[in-house]
Short mmCIF file of C-alpha atoms and ligand atoms in Angstrom, two decimals:
data_model
loop_
_atom_site.label_atom_id
_atom_site.label_comp_id
_atom_site.label_asym_id
_atom_site.label_seq_id
_atom_site.Cartn_x
_atom_site.Cartn_y
_atom_site.Cartn_z
CA MET R 677 16.91 -8.93 2.04
CA PRO R 678 17.64 -8.31 -1.68
CA SER R 679 14.84 -6.50 -3.48
CA ALA R 680 13.65 -7.82 -6.90
CA LEU R 681 11.89 -6.32 -9.82
CA ILE R 682 10.03 -8.67 -12.15
CA ILE R 683 9.09 -7.58 -15.66
CA GLY R 684 5.95 -9.17 -16.86
CA THR R 685 2.96 -10.75 -15.29
CA GLY R 686 2.30 -13.91 -17.40
CA PHE R 687 2.90 -17.43 -15.84
CA ALA R 688 6.61 -16.70 -15.66
CA GLY R 689 6.39 -13.41 -13.72
CA ILE R 690 3.54 -14.57 -11.43
CA GLY R 691 5.17 -17.93 -10.78
CA MET R 692 8.51 -16.23 -10.01
CA ALA R 693 6.83 -13.78 -7.54
CA ILE R 694 5.21 -16.62 -5.73
CA GLU R 695 8.40 -18.59 -5.40
CA LEU R 696 10.29 -15.68 -3.75
CA GLN R 697 7.30 -14.80 -1.64
CA ARG R 698 7.10 -18.43 -0.30
CA ALA R 699 10.71 -18.38 0.54
CA GLY R 700 10.34 -15.21 2.58
CA LEU R 701 11.93 -13.11 -0.04
CA GLY R 702 8.88 -10.89 -0.46
CA ASP R 703 10.50 -7.52 -1.42
CA VAL R 704 9.19 -7.92 -4.95
CA THR R 705 7.61 -5.52 -7.43
CA LEU R 706 6.20 -6.59 -10.70
CA LEU R 707 6.06 -4.21 -13.62
CA GLU R 708 3.42 -4.89 -16.30
CA LYS R 709 3.02 -2.92 -19.60
CA ALA R 710 -0.75 -3.58 -19.85
CA ALA R 711 -3.64 -2.85 -17.64
CA ASP R 712 -4.21 -6.58 -16.73
CA LEU R 713 -2.03 -9.60 -16.11
CA GLY R 714 -1.89 -12.72 -18.12
CA GLY R 715 0.97 -12.43 -20.82
CA VAL R 716 -0.04 -14.31 -23.92
CA TRP R 717 -3.36 -15.30 -22.35
CA ARG R 718 -4.34 -11.69 -21.98
CA GLU R 719 -3.07 -10.73 -25.46
CA ASN R 720 -4.36 -13.58 -27.64
CA THR R 721 -8.16 -13.20 -27.95
CA TYR R 722 -8.68 -14.70 -31.38
CA PRO R 723 -11.72 -17.09 -31.65
CA GLY R 724 -10.93 -20.44 -30.26
CA ALA R 725 -7.63 -19.40 -28.54
CA GLY R 726 -6.51 -22.19 -26.14
CA CYS R 727 -3.83 -24.31 -25.12
CA ASP R 728 -2.82 -27.46 -26.81
CA ILE R 729 -1.12 -28.94 -23.70
CA PRO R 730 -3.60 -30.50 -21.32
CA SER R 731 -4.66 -28.26 -18.43
CA PRO R 732 -3.65 -30.73 -15.50
CA TYR R 733 0.00 -30.35 -16.92
CA TYR R 734 -0.32 -26.71 -18.14
CA SER R 735 -0.88 -25.48 -14.56
CA PHE R 736 1.27 -24.72 -11.48
CA SER R 737 2.12 -28.02 -9.60
CA PHE R 738 1.43 -26.08 -6.29
CA ALA R 739 -1.96 -24.97 -7.42
CA PRO R 740 -3.93 -27.70 -9.16
CA ASN R 741 -7.33 -26.76 -10.42
CA PRO R 742 -9.80 -29.58 -10.01
CA LEU R 743 -12.42 -27.49 -11.95
CA TRP R 744 -10.88 -27.25 -15.43
CA PRO R 745 -13.87 -27.34 -17.83
CA MET R 746 -11.92 -28.99 -20.56
CA ARG R 747 -8.83 -31.10 -20.87
CA PHE R 748 -7.37 -28.55 -23.35
CA SER R 749 -8.56 -25.21 -21.89
CA LEU R 750 -9.51 -22.16 -23.71
CA ARG R 751 -7.78 -18.85 -22.99
CA GLU R 752 -10.62 -17.44 -20.83
CA ASP R 753 -10.19 -20.35 -18.35
CA ILE R 754 -6.40 -20.22 -18.29
CA HIS R 755 -6.46 -16.31 -17.80
CA ALA R 756 -9.03 -16.63 -14.98
CA TYR R 757 -6.87 -19.36 -13.42
CA LEU R 758 -3.80 -17.25 -13.42
CA GLY R 759 -5.82 -14.38 -12.00
CA ALA R 760 -7.24 -16.56 -9.25
CA VAL R 761 -3.70 -17.90 -8.26
CA THR R 762 -2.37 -14.30 -8.14
CA ASP R 763 -5.18 -13.28 -5.76
CA ARG R 764 -4.54 -16.39 -3.64
CA TYR R 765 -0.97 -15.17 -3.13
CA ARG R 766 -2.05 -11.53 -2.79
CA LEU R 767 0.22 -10.38 -5.56
CA ARG R 768 -2.02 -7.94 -7.32
CA GLU R 769 -1.01 -5.16 -4.96
CA LYS R 770 2.61 -5.72 -6.00
CA ILE R 771 2.00 -5.27 -9.70
CA HIS R 772 2.39 -1.85 -11.24
CA PHE R 773 0.10 -1.94 -14.27
CA ASN R 774 0.45 0.29 -17.39
CA THR R 775 4.23 0.41 -16.72
CA GLU R 776 6.24 -0.59 -19.73
CA VAL R 777 9.93 -1.08 -19.16
CA THR R 778 12.07 0.62 -21.89
CA GLY R 779 15.46 -0.11 -20.43
CA ALA R 780 17.56 -1.26 -17.46
CA ALA R 781 21.07 -0.61 -16.46
CA TRP R 782 23.34 -2.04 -13.78
CA ASP R 783 24.89 0.36 -11.47
CA GLU R 784 28.02 -1.51 -10.29
CA GLY R 785 28.86 0.90 -7.59
CA ARG R 786 25.72 0.57 -5.77
CA GLY R 787 24.93 -2.94 -6.70
CA VAL R 788 21.46 -2.19 -8.16
CA TRP R 789 19.56 -2.42 -11.48
CA ARG R 790 17.98 0.80 -12.45
CA VAL R 791 14.91 0.41 -14.60
CA GLU R 792 13.41 3.04 -16.92
CA THR R 793 9.71 2.88 -17.86
CA ALA R 794 7.55 4.63 -20.47
CA THR R 795 5.65 6.36 -17.66
CA GLY R 796 8.90 8.28 -16.76
CA ARG R 797 9.19 6.56 -13.36
CA THR R 798 12.30 4.76 -12.52
CA TYR R 799 12.68 1.70 -10.31
CA GLU R 800 15.75 0.19 -8.58
CA ALA R 801 16.25 -3.21 -7.11
CA ASN R 802 19.15 -5.61 -6.33
CA VAL R 803 17.83 -8.26 -8.68
CA LEU R 804 16.23 -7.90 -12.13
CA ILE R 805 13.99 -10.76 -13.53
CA PRO R 806 12.77 -10.21 -16.98
CA ALA R 807 9.78 -12.55 -17.58
CA VAL R 808 8.59 -11.32 -20.96
CA GLY R 809 8.21 -14.54 -22.81
CA GLN R 810 9.22 -15.61 -26.24
CA LEU R 811 5.79 -15.38 -27.98
CA SER R 812 4.51 -11.99 -27.10
CA ARG R 813 5.52 -9.61 -29.85
CA PRO R 814 3.70 -10.19 -33.20
CA ALA R 815 5.66 -10.77 -36.38
CA TRP R 816 4.27 -8.85 -39.35
CA PRO R 817 5.45 -10.39 -42.65
CA ALA R 818 7.50 -8.14 -45.05
CA ILE R 819 5.18 -8.46 -47.93
CA PRO R 820 5.32 -5.63 -50.42
CA GLY R 821 2.25 -3.38 -50.45
CA ARG R 822 0.99 -4.46 -47.05
CA GLU R 823 0.15 -0.81 -46.08
CA THR R 824 -1.64 -0.16 -49.43
CA PHE R 825 -4.66 -2.53 -48.39
CA THR R 826 -7.85 -0.53 -48.13
CA GLY R 827 -9.90 -3.18 -46.34
CA HIS R 828 -9.57 -4.33 -42.78
CA ALA R 829 -6.26 -6.09 -41.71
CA PHE R 830 -5.03 -7.23 -38.34
CA HIS R 831 -2.63 -9.80 -36.74
CA SER R 832 -4.06 -12.90 -35.01
CA ALA R 833 -2.36 -11.95 -31.75
CA GLU R 834 -4.26 -8.50 -31.96
CA TRP R 835 -7.61 -9.70 -32.86
CA ASP R 836 -9.80 -6.90 -33.95
CA HIS R 837 -13.22 -7.79 -32.46
CA SER R 838 -14.87 -4.59 -33.69
CA GLY R 839 -15.32 -5.80 -37.32
CA ASP R 840 -17.99 -8.32 -38.25
CA LEU R 841 -16.69 -11.12 -40.43
CA THR R 842 -20.11 -12.35 -41.45
CA GLY R 843 -20.37 -12.85 -45.15
CA ARG R 844 -16.97 -11.16 -45.84
CA ARG R 845 -14.15 -12.23 -48.07
CA VAL R 846 -11.37 -13.23 -45.59
CA ALA R 847 -7.74 -13.86 -46.43
CA VAL R 848 -5.72 -15.74 -43.81
CA ILE R 849 -1.95 -15.73 -44.18
CA GLY R 850 -0.15 -18.35 -42.08
CA THR R 851 -1.10 -21.99 -41.03
CA GLY R 852 0.62 -22.24 -37.53
CA ALA R 853 -0.81 -23.10 -33.97
CA SER R 854 -2.93 -19.91 -34.04
CA ALA R 855 -4.46 -20.21 -37.52
CA ILE R 856 -5.43 -23.84 -37.00
CA GLN R 857 -7.37 -22.68 -33.87
CA PHE R 858 -9.30 -19.80 -35.42
CA VAL R 859 -9.98 -20.90 -39.01
CA PRO R 860 -12.43 -23.50 -37.91
CA ARG R 861 -14.20 -21.00 -35.76
CA ILE R 862 -14.58 -18.33 -38.32
CA GLN R 863 -15.17 -20.49 -41.37
CA PRO R 864 -18.95 -21.00 -40.75
CA GLU R 865 -19.60 -17.26 -40.62
CA VAL R 866 -17.41 -15.79 -43.36
CA GLY R 867 -18.51 -15.66 -46.95
CA GLN R 868 -15.19 -16.88 -48.50
CA LEU R 869 -12.09 -17.81 -46.73
CA THR R 870 -8.77 -18.04 -48.63
CA LEU R 871 -6.00 -19.56 -46.55
CA PHE R 872 -2.44 -18.81 -47.79
CA GLN R 873 -0.23 -21.63 -46.83
CA ARG R 874 3.60 -21.35 -47.12
CA SER R 875 4.25 -24.71 -45.63
CA ALA R 876 1.82 -27.44 -44.59
CA PRO R 877 1.81 -28.19 -40.82
CA TYR R 878 1.67 -31.74 -39.32
CA VAL R 879 -1.77 -31.99 -37.77
CA VAL R 880 -2.80 -34.82 -35.38
CA PRO R 881 -6.05 -35.50 -33.56
CA LYS R 882 -6.75 -33.50 -30.43
CA ALA R 883 -8.10 -35.82 -27.73
CA ASP R 884 -10.16 -33.25 -26.07
CA THR R 885 -12.86 -33.90 -23.52
CA ALA R 886 -15.19 -31.85 -21.28
CA TYR R 887 -14.64 -32.91 -17.72
CA ARG R 888 -17.92 -34.19 -16.17
CA PRO R 889 -19.11 -33.08 -12.78
CA TRP R 890 -18.17 -36.60 -11.16
CA GLN R 891 -14.56 -35.87 -12.43
CA HIS R 892 -14.51 -32.48 -10.77
CA THR R 893 -15.63 -34.04 -7.59
CA LEU R 894 -13.07 -36.83 -7.85
CA TYR R 895 -10.22 -34.34 -8.55
CA ARG R 896 -11.29 -32.17 -5.53
CA ARG R 897 -11.74 -35.08 -3.09
CA ILE R 898 -8.75 -37.14 -4.30
CA PRO R 899 -6.17 -34.71 -5.92
CA GLN R 900 -4.08 -37.72 -6.68
CA THR R 901 -6.31 -38.73 -9.44
CA GLN R 902 -5.73 -35.43 -11.33
CA LEU R 903 -2.05 -35.80 -10.56
CA LEU R 904 -2.10 -39.12 -12.48
CA GLU R 905 -3.39 -37.50 -15.58
CA ARG R 906 -0.73 -34.71 -15.13
CA ALA R 907 1.97 -37.42 -14.84
CA PHE R 908 0.58 -39.34 -17.94
CA PHE R 909 0.86 -36.22 -20.14
CA TRP R 910 4.29 -35.33 -18.68
CA ALA R 911 5.46 -38.92 -19.58
CA LEU R 912 3.81 -38.81 -23.05
CA CYS R 913 5.76 -35.61 -23.81
CA GLU R 914 9.06 -36.87 -22.50
CA PHE R 915 8.50 -39.84 -24.76
CA ALA R 916 7.70 -37.54 -27.85
CA THR R 917 10.80 -35.43 -27.04
CA VAL R 918 13.04 -38.44 -27.43
CA GLY R 919 11.83 -38.31 -31.01
CA LEU R 920 12.49 -34.71 -31.52
CA LYS R 921 16.19 -35.11 -30.45
CA SER R 922 16.64 -36.75 -33.90
CA ASP R 923 14.60 -37.96 -36.85
CA ASN R 924 13.67 -41.43 -35.77
CA ALA R 925 10.83 -43.98 -35.21
CA ILE R 926 8.94 -41.73 -32.88
CA THR R 927 8.81 -38.89 -35.39
CA ARG R 928 7.92 -41.25 -38.14
CA SER R 929 4.94 -42.63 -36.09
CA VAL R 930 3.71 -38.98 -35.69
CA ASP R 931 4.06 -38.89 -39.57
CA LEU R 932 1.90 -41.97 -39.76
CA LEU R 933 -0.66 -40.56 -37.37
CA ALA R 934 -0.96 -37.39 -39.33
CA ARG R 935 -1.13 -39.17 -42.57
CA ALA R 936 -3.99 -41.43 -41.36
CA MET R 937 -5.82 -38.29 -40.17
CA ARG R 938 -5.49 -36.61 -43.62
CA ARG R 939 -6.78 -39.72 -45.36
CA ARG R 940 -9.71 -39.81 -43.07
CA GLN R 941 -10.73 -36.19 -43.10
CA ILE R 942 -9.71 -35.02 -46.58
CA LYS R 943 -11.31 -36.99 -49.45
CA ASP R 944 -10.13 -34.71 -52.25
CA PRO R 945 -6.74 -35.94 -53.25
CA VAL R 946 -5.68 -32.44 -54.67
CA LEU R 947 -6.41 -30.76 -51.40
CA ARG R 948 -4.83 -33.68 -49.46
CA ALA R 949 -1.62 -33.26 -51.51
CA LYS R 950 -1.54 -29.52 -50.77
CA LEU R 951 -2.01 -30.20 -47.03
CA THR R 952 0.79 -32.75 -46.88
CA PRO R 953 4.00 -31.44 -45.13
CA ASP R 954 7.27 -31.80 -47.06
CA TYR R 955 9.66 -31.84 -44.05
CA PRO R 956 10.31 -34.24 -41.22
CA ALA R 957 7.65 -34.48 -38.58
CA GLY R 958 8.46 -32.42 -35.36
CA CYS R 959 10.76 -29.97 -37.16
CA LYS R 960 7.98 -27.35 -36.85
CA ARG R 961 5.66 -27.61 -33.90
CA VAL R 962 3.21 -30.49 -34.51
CA LEU R 963 -0.38 -29.25 -34.18
CA PHE R 964 -3.30 -30.68 -32.42
CA ALA R 965 -6.71 -30.16 -34.03
CA SER R 966 -9.56 -32.46 -34.99
CA ASN R 967 -11.58 -29.67 -36.62
CA TYR R 968 -9.01 -27.97 -38.87
CA TYR R 969 -9.15 -30.19 -41.94
CA PRO R 970 -13.09 -30.55 -41.96
CA ALA R 971 -13.15 -26.75 -42.00
CA LEU R 972 -10.86 -26.65 -45.01
CA THR R 973 -13.03 -29.10 -46.92
CA GLN R 974 -16.01 -26.71 -46.84
CA PRO R 975 -17.22 -25.11 -50.08
CA ASN R 976 -16.42 -21.50 -48.83
CA VAL R 977 -12.79 -22.30 -48.23
CA SER R 978 -9.87 -22.42 -50.63
CA VAL R 979 -6.28 -23.28 -49.81
CA GLU R 980 -3.71 -21.26 -51.79
CA THR R 981 -0.17 -22.63 -51.82
CA ASN R 982 1.37 -20.22 -54.48
CA PRO R 983 3.65 -17.95 -52.45
CA VAL R 984 2.18 -14.56 -51.54
CA LYS R 985 3.99 -11.91 -53.76
CA GLU R 986 2.12 -8.72 -52.92
CA ILE R 987 -0.63 -7.17 -51.00
CA THR R 988 -2.85 -4.86 -53.24
CA PRO R 989 -5.37 -2.29 -52.13
CA THR R 990 -8.15 -4.90 -52.77
CA GLY R 991 -6.50 -8.22 -51.84
CA VAL R 992 -3.55 -10.58 -52.16
CA ARG R 993 -1.57 -11.32 -55.37
CA THR R 994 0.24 -14.68 -55.58
CA ALA R 995 3.28 -15.72 -57.65
CA GLY R 996 2.04 -16.32 -61.28
CA GLY R 997 -0.03 -13.21 -60.99
CA ALA R 998 -3.50 -14.50 -59.64
CA HIS R 999 -5.25 -11.85 -57.55
CA HIS R 1000 -7.44 -12.90 -54.53
CA ALA R 1001 -9.92 -10.21 -53.57
CA ALA R 1002 -10.45 -9.78 -49.91
CA ASP R 1003 -12.36 -7.53 -47.60
CA VAL R 1004 -10.35 -8.65 -44.55
CA ILE R 1005 -6.71 -9.83 -44.21
CA ILE R 1006 -5.77 -11.71 -41.03
CA TYR R 1007 -1.96 -12.11 -40.48
CA ALA R 1008 -1.44 -15.39 -38.57
CA THR R 1009 2.25 -15.03 -39.05
CA GLY R 1010 3.53 -15.66 -35.50
CA PHE R 1011 5.87 -13.84 -33.29
CA ARG R 1012 9.35 -12.32 -33.11
CA THR R 1013 10.60 -15.24 -31.11
CA THR R 1014 14.40 -14.71 -31.41
CA GLU R 1015 14.42 -11.09 -30.32
CA PHE R 1016 14.54 -11.94 -26.60
CA LEU R 1017 13.78 -8.95 -24.35
CA GLY R 1018 12.55 -7.11 -27.55
CA PRO R 1019 12.77 -3.29 -27.50
CA MET R 1020 14.26 -3.03 -24.12
CA LYS R 1021 17.79 -1.58 -23.77
CA VAL R 1022 19.60 -3.63 -21.17
CA LEU R 1023 23.08 -2.48 -20.14
CA GLY R 1024 25.29 -4.73 -17.88
CA LEU R 1025 28.83 -4.42 -16.53
CA ALA R 1026 30.82 -1.48 -18.02
CA GLY R 1027 27.61 -0.33 -19.84
CA ARG R 1028 27.70 -3.31 -22.33
CA ASP R 1029 24.58 -3.59 -24.42
CA LEU R 1030 22.76 -6.91 -24.25
CA ARG R 1031 21.89 -6.42 -27.93
CA ASP R 1032 25.54 -6.35 -28.76
CA ILE R 1033 26.42 -9.42 -26.74
CA TRP R 1034 23.51 -11.25 -28.43
CA SER R 1035 24.28 -10.06 -31.98
CA GLY R 1036 25.22 -13.64 -32.93
CA GLY R 1037 21.95 -15.02 -31.33
CA ALA R 1038 20.59 -14.88 -27.75
CA ARG R 1039 22.27 -17.29 -25.27
CA ALA R 1040 22.11 -17.80 -21.39
CA TYR R 1041 23.19 -20.30 -18.94
CA TYR R 1042 20.24 -22.62 -18.58
CA GLY R 1043 18.36 -19.79 -20.33
CA ILE R 1044 18.64 -17.80 -17.04
CA ALA R 1045 22.03 -16.03 -16.59
CA VAL R 1046 24.22 -14.08 -18.95
CA PRO R 1047 27.90 -13.20 -18.13
CA GLY R 1048 28.42 -9.59 -17.50
CA PHE R 1049 24.87 -8.94 -16.34
CA PRO R 1050 25.09 -9.57 -12.64
CA ASN R 1051 21.88 -10.29 -10.69
CA MET R 1052 19.91 -10.50 -13.79
CA PHE R 1053 17.94 -13.74 -14.21
CA LEU R 1054 15.72 -14.51 -17.22
CA MET R 1055 12.50 -16.54 -17.13
CA TYR R 1056 11.74 -18.49 -20.33
CA GLY R 1057 14.99 -17.22 -21.75
CA PRO R 1058 17.01 -18.56 -24.74
CA ASN R 1059 16.85 -22.38 -25.23
CA THR R 1060 14.15 -23.17 -22.72
CA ASN R 1061 11.21 -23.61 -25.11
CA LEU R 1062 9.83 -27.14 -25.70
CA GLY R 1063 8.79 -29.07 -28.72
CA CYS R 1064 6.29 -30.97 -26.49
CA GLY R 1065 5.68 -30.29 -22.76
CA SER R 1066 4.32 -27.68 -20.43
CA ILE R 1067 6.37 -24.55 -20.28
CA ILE R 1068 4.95 -23.95 -16.83
CA TYR R 1069 6.94 -26.96 -15.74
CA MET R 1070 10.19 -25.33 -17.05
CA LEU R 1071 9.12 -21.89 -15.51
CA GLU R 1072 8.88 -23.53 -12.06
CA ARG R 1073 12.32 -25.00 -12.42
CA GLN R 1074 13.73 -21.52 -13.38
CA ALA R 1075 11.99 -19.81 -10.53
CA ARG R 1076 13.39 -22.36 -8.00
CA TYR R 1077 16.92 -21.81 -9.46
CA ILE R 1078 16.58 -18.02 -9.34
CA ARG R 1079 15.15 -18.14 -5.91
CA GLN R 1080 18.42 -19.97 -4.83
CA ALA R 1081 20.50 -17.31 -6.32
CA VAL R 1082 18.63 -14.57 -4.47
CA GLN R 1083 18.88 -16.71 -1.17
CA HIS R 1084 22.64 -16.96 -1.86
CA LEU R 1085 22.80 -13.25 -2.08
CA ALA R 1086 20.90 -12.78 1.14
CA ALA R 1087 22.81 -15.63 3.00
CA THR R 1088 26.32 -14.48 2.02
CA GLY R 1089 25.55 -10.68 2.12
CA SER R 1090 27.12 -10.47 -1.46
CA SER R 1091 26.13 -7.60 -3.67
CA SER R 1092 26.09 -9.59 -6.88
CA VAL R 1093 26.49 -12.95 -8.58
CA ASP R 1094 27.54 -13.04 -12.24
CA VAL R 1095 27.79 -16.33 -14.18
CA ARG R 1096 31.30 -17.10 -15.24
CA SER R 1097 31.73 -16.77 -19.07
CA GLU R 1098 33.64 -20.03 -19.42
CA VAL R 1099 30.80 -21.90 -17.66
CA ALA R 1100 28.11 -20.17 -19.91
CA ASP R 1101 30.23 -20.68 -23.08
CA ARG R 1102 30.74 -24.37 -22.33
CA PHE R 1103 26.99 -24.73 -21.79
CA ASP R 1104 26.09 -23.00 -25.07
CA GLU R 1105 28.47 -25.16 -26.95
CA GLU R 1106 26.95 -28.27 -25.55
CA VAL R 1107 23.32 -27.02 -26.23
CA GLN R 1108 24.12 -26.05 -29.75
CA ARG R 1109 25.99 -29.27 -30.54
CA ARG R 1110 23.00 -31.29 -29.39
CA LEU R 1111 20.55 -29.02 -31.11
CA GLY R 1112 22.45 -29.67 -34.38
CA HIS R 1113 21.44 -33.25 -34.32
CA SER R 1114 17.89 -32.51 -33.56
CA VAL R 1115 14.91 -32.69 -35.87
CA TRP R 1116 14.55 -28.83 -35.43
CA SER R 1117 17.73 -28.37 -37.48
CA LEU R 1118 16.09 -29.95 -40.54
CA CYS R 1119 13.77 -27.01 -41.62
CA ARG R 1120 13.14 -23.31 -41.18
CA SER R 1121 10.89 -22.30 -38.26
CA TRP R 1122 10.28 -19.83 -35.47
CA TYR R 1123 12.78 -21.84 -33.42
CA ARG R 1124 15.71 -20.65 -35.42
CA GLU R 1125 17.63 -17.31 -36.07
CA PRO R 1126 17.93 -16.13 -39.64
CA THR R 1127 21.55 -17.72 -39.36
CA GLY R 1128 19.97 -21.08 -38.58
CA ARG R 1129 21.09 -21.09 -35.01
CA ILE R 1130 18.38 -22.60 -32.69
CA SER R 1131 18.01 -20.14 -29.89
CA THR R 1132 14.64 -20.89 -28.52
CA ASN R 1133 14.58 -24.66 -27.70
CA TRP R 1134 15.92 -26.87 -24.93
CA PRO R 1135 17.73 -29.77 -26.51
CA GLY R 1136 16.70 -32.37 -23.98
CA LEU R 1137 13.98 -33.81 -21.81
CA VAL R 1138 12.34 -31.66 -19.18
CA SER R 1139 13.51 -34.11 -16.61
CA GLU R 1140 17.15 -33.30 -17.51
CA TYR R 1141 16.41 -29.68 -17.11
CA HIS R 1142 14.92 -30.50 -13.81
CA ARG R 1143 17.82 -32.43 -12.60
CA ARG R 1144 20.48 -29.93 -13.81
CA THR R 1145 18.86 -26.82 -12.39
CA ARG R 1146 17.67 -28.37 -9.27
CA THR R 1147 20.54 -26.94 -7.12
CA LEU R 1148 22.34 -23.86 -7.95
CA ASP R 1149 26.10 -24.38 -7.92
CA PRO R 1150 27.71 -21.14 -6.55
CA SER R 1151 31.00 -22.09 -8.17
CA ASP R 1152 29.42 -21.29 -11.50
CA TYR R 1153 29.26 -17.66 -10.51
CA ARG R 1154 31.56 -14.86 -9.74
CA VAL R 1155 30.45 -13.34 -6.42
CA THR R 1156 31.11 -9.81 -5.48
CA PRO R 1157 31.25 -9.25 -1.75
P1 NAP N 1733 3.72 -19.71 -36.24
O1 NAP N 1733 3.73 -21.04 -35.72
O2 NAP N 1733 5.03 -19.13 -36.34
O3 NAP N 1733 3.00 -19.71 -37.61
C1 NAP N 1733 3.24 -18.65 -38.50
C2 NAP N 1733 2.70 -19.04 -39.85
O4 NAP N 1733 2.76 -17.90 -40.66
C3 NAP N 1733 3.39 -20.15 -40.46
O5 NAP N 1733 2.49 -21.01 -41.20
C4 NAP N 1733 4.43 -19.52 -41.43
O6 NAP N 1733 4.73 -20.25 -42.45
C5 NAP N 1733 3.43 -18.35 -41.87
N1 NAP N 1733 4.19 -17.16 -42.39
C6 NAP N 1733 5.06 -16.50 -41.80
N2 NAP N 1733 5.54 -15.44 -42.54
C7 NAP N 1733 4.90 -15.63 -43.73
C8 NAP N 1733 4.99 -14.94 -45.05
N3 NAP N 1733 5.74 -13.90 -45.22
N4 NAP N 1733 4.17 -15.48 -46.07
C9 NAP N 1733 3.38 -16.50 -45.81
N5 NAP N 1733 3.24 -17.19 -44.73
C10 NAP N 1733 4.04 -16.78 -43.65
O7 NAP N 1733 2.81 -18.65 -35.34
P2 NAP N 1733 1.50 -19.03 -34.46
O8 NAP N 1733 0.67 -19.90 -35.23
O9 NAP N 1733 1.03 -17.74 -33.98
O10 NAP N 1733 2.04 -19.91 -33.30
C11 NAP N 1733 3.35 -19.54 -32.72
C12 NAP N 1733 3.59 -20.31 -31.43
O11 NAP N 1733 2.69 -19.88 -30.38
C13 NAP N 1733 3.18 -21.86 -31.50
O12 NAP N 1733 4.13 -22.62 -32.20
C14 NAP N 1733 3.02 -22.13 -30.17
O13 NAP N 1733 4.27 -22.44 -29.40
C15 NAP N 1733 2.39 -20.88 -29.56
N6 NAP N 1733 0.91 -21.16 -29.58
C16 NAP N 1733 0.52 -22.12 -28.78
C17 NAP N 1733 -0.83 -22.40 -28.86
C18 NAP N 1733 -1.25 -23.54 -28.02
O14 NAP N 1733 -2.17 -24.14 -28.23
N7 NAP N 1733 -0.44 -23.89 -27.00
C19 NAP N 1733 -1.69 -21.71 -29.71
C20 NAP N 1733 -1.17 -20.76 -30.45
C21 NAP N 1733 0.13 -20.39 -30.39
P3 NAP N 1733 6.05 -21.18 -42.45
O15 NAP N 1733 5.60 -22.41 -41.55
O16 NAP N 1733 6.36 -21.64 -43.82
O17 NAP N 1733 7.16 -20.36 -41.76
#
């Protein structure tokens, strides 16, 4: 039986381990850099952190949770859910915590991956499955003077709970999915909040609801009822994704919805103009929040749209020279999304470095396999992110595909499979051609490399990804006996 090493214990790593275990391929070890599992749901502890995909859809299909407290769950509940599923499958004993992977190299002669860790311990396995996500390493902006600030500064993904924000002057830089969740939470307690916005996001209402006890009972007794809600949101996102494939009537209706919400919630025309996006809807992630604009209309909040030029020892200076004094700066500036596998050094056939192969942008066959890197399969790899939809749905498809590859190795007694470069190249050309027509190509965002290449998103519907990855085609691979 081939052995497998999985890097990371977020939804991707845990889902992958369960898939292999259920198929009887239980020789699995999971390496986790932190002391706990959970990926982004462990790391992001900012006030109000939660998921904007409804929980019945943002959960494993094989482990429905009838007891979600809310439709849009908060991180504590999602983290607890992942922990409970891990325990149900007795996976905790297979996780080596506090074990950060620094590099991995393919040993062609022996048909194994040799993995180095920061602890000094090395691991070997036939199959390597990096499951480290796209949204795990914070991006700090290159604003001059950042290190001179004498107040308190931190990134939203590394929230510092030690400091009290009560009555303080707080500067928030960034207006993405993270900022719109924590700004309404901290606004009532801070003295003054200055929000530095580089581009206005599209914000639409969040139809959240607390599930009642009778609904919990119903979901437990008749699981199909919860399945219906899951199917509804699946279908809604598939419909929305048709819009994201190009600028069309669906994206324009998102625009109308966002416009109506701004008219309803922001009475001041100057503030409303500031908060009006100047790019097509869907190009950056559309955000769901009903409490964001009301927080911005409070007297202790100001929205600054002049570009941030400099951080000074006492605050933030914007273009034009205005200085905004601050006691605390919170960087809600997102993640280093296009640096897949981050600081790890991964060496494939003939010692070729993955960083060199990906110097023109990360790419992989179905986001999973890279030519020249035998027996390495990525979870949530390049071009598998979604504009709308549950990433857990995609992860389950990837886990099934990878499990088939491992089964193929086991069944044929082969030492390795390596995706054919012509197959991977053809796939990449198709993906990039289709993304070139998508709404994501119309503005700058975390979906894109500095060169403009979109290396994060899947260009189609999740049902297409499901269909195309359902059965692994061995002829796509070079098999080494
Ligand atoms: P983000 O969407 O990348 O937002 C970063 C923000 O920082 C943007 O407003 C960006 O402006 C701004 N920014 C970056 N550099 C700047 C600079 N030098 N000066 C001024 N502003 C700057 O990051 P995020 O909010 O952390 O969210 C990232 C992703 O994580 C989300 O899109 C989502 O997929 C995921 N997430 C999901 C949830 C959820 O509910 N499921 C919640 C949080 C996060 P520009 O727009 O102009 O670049």
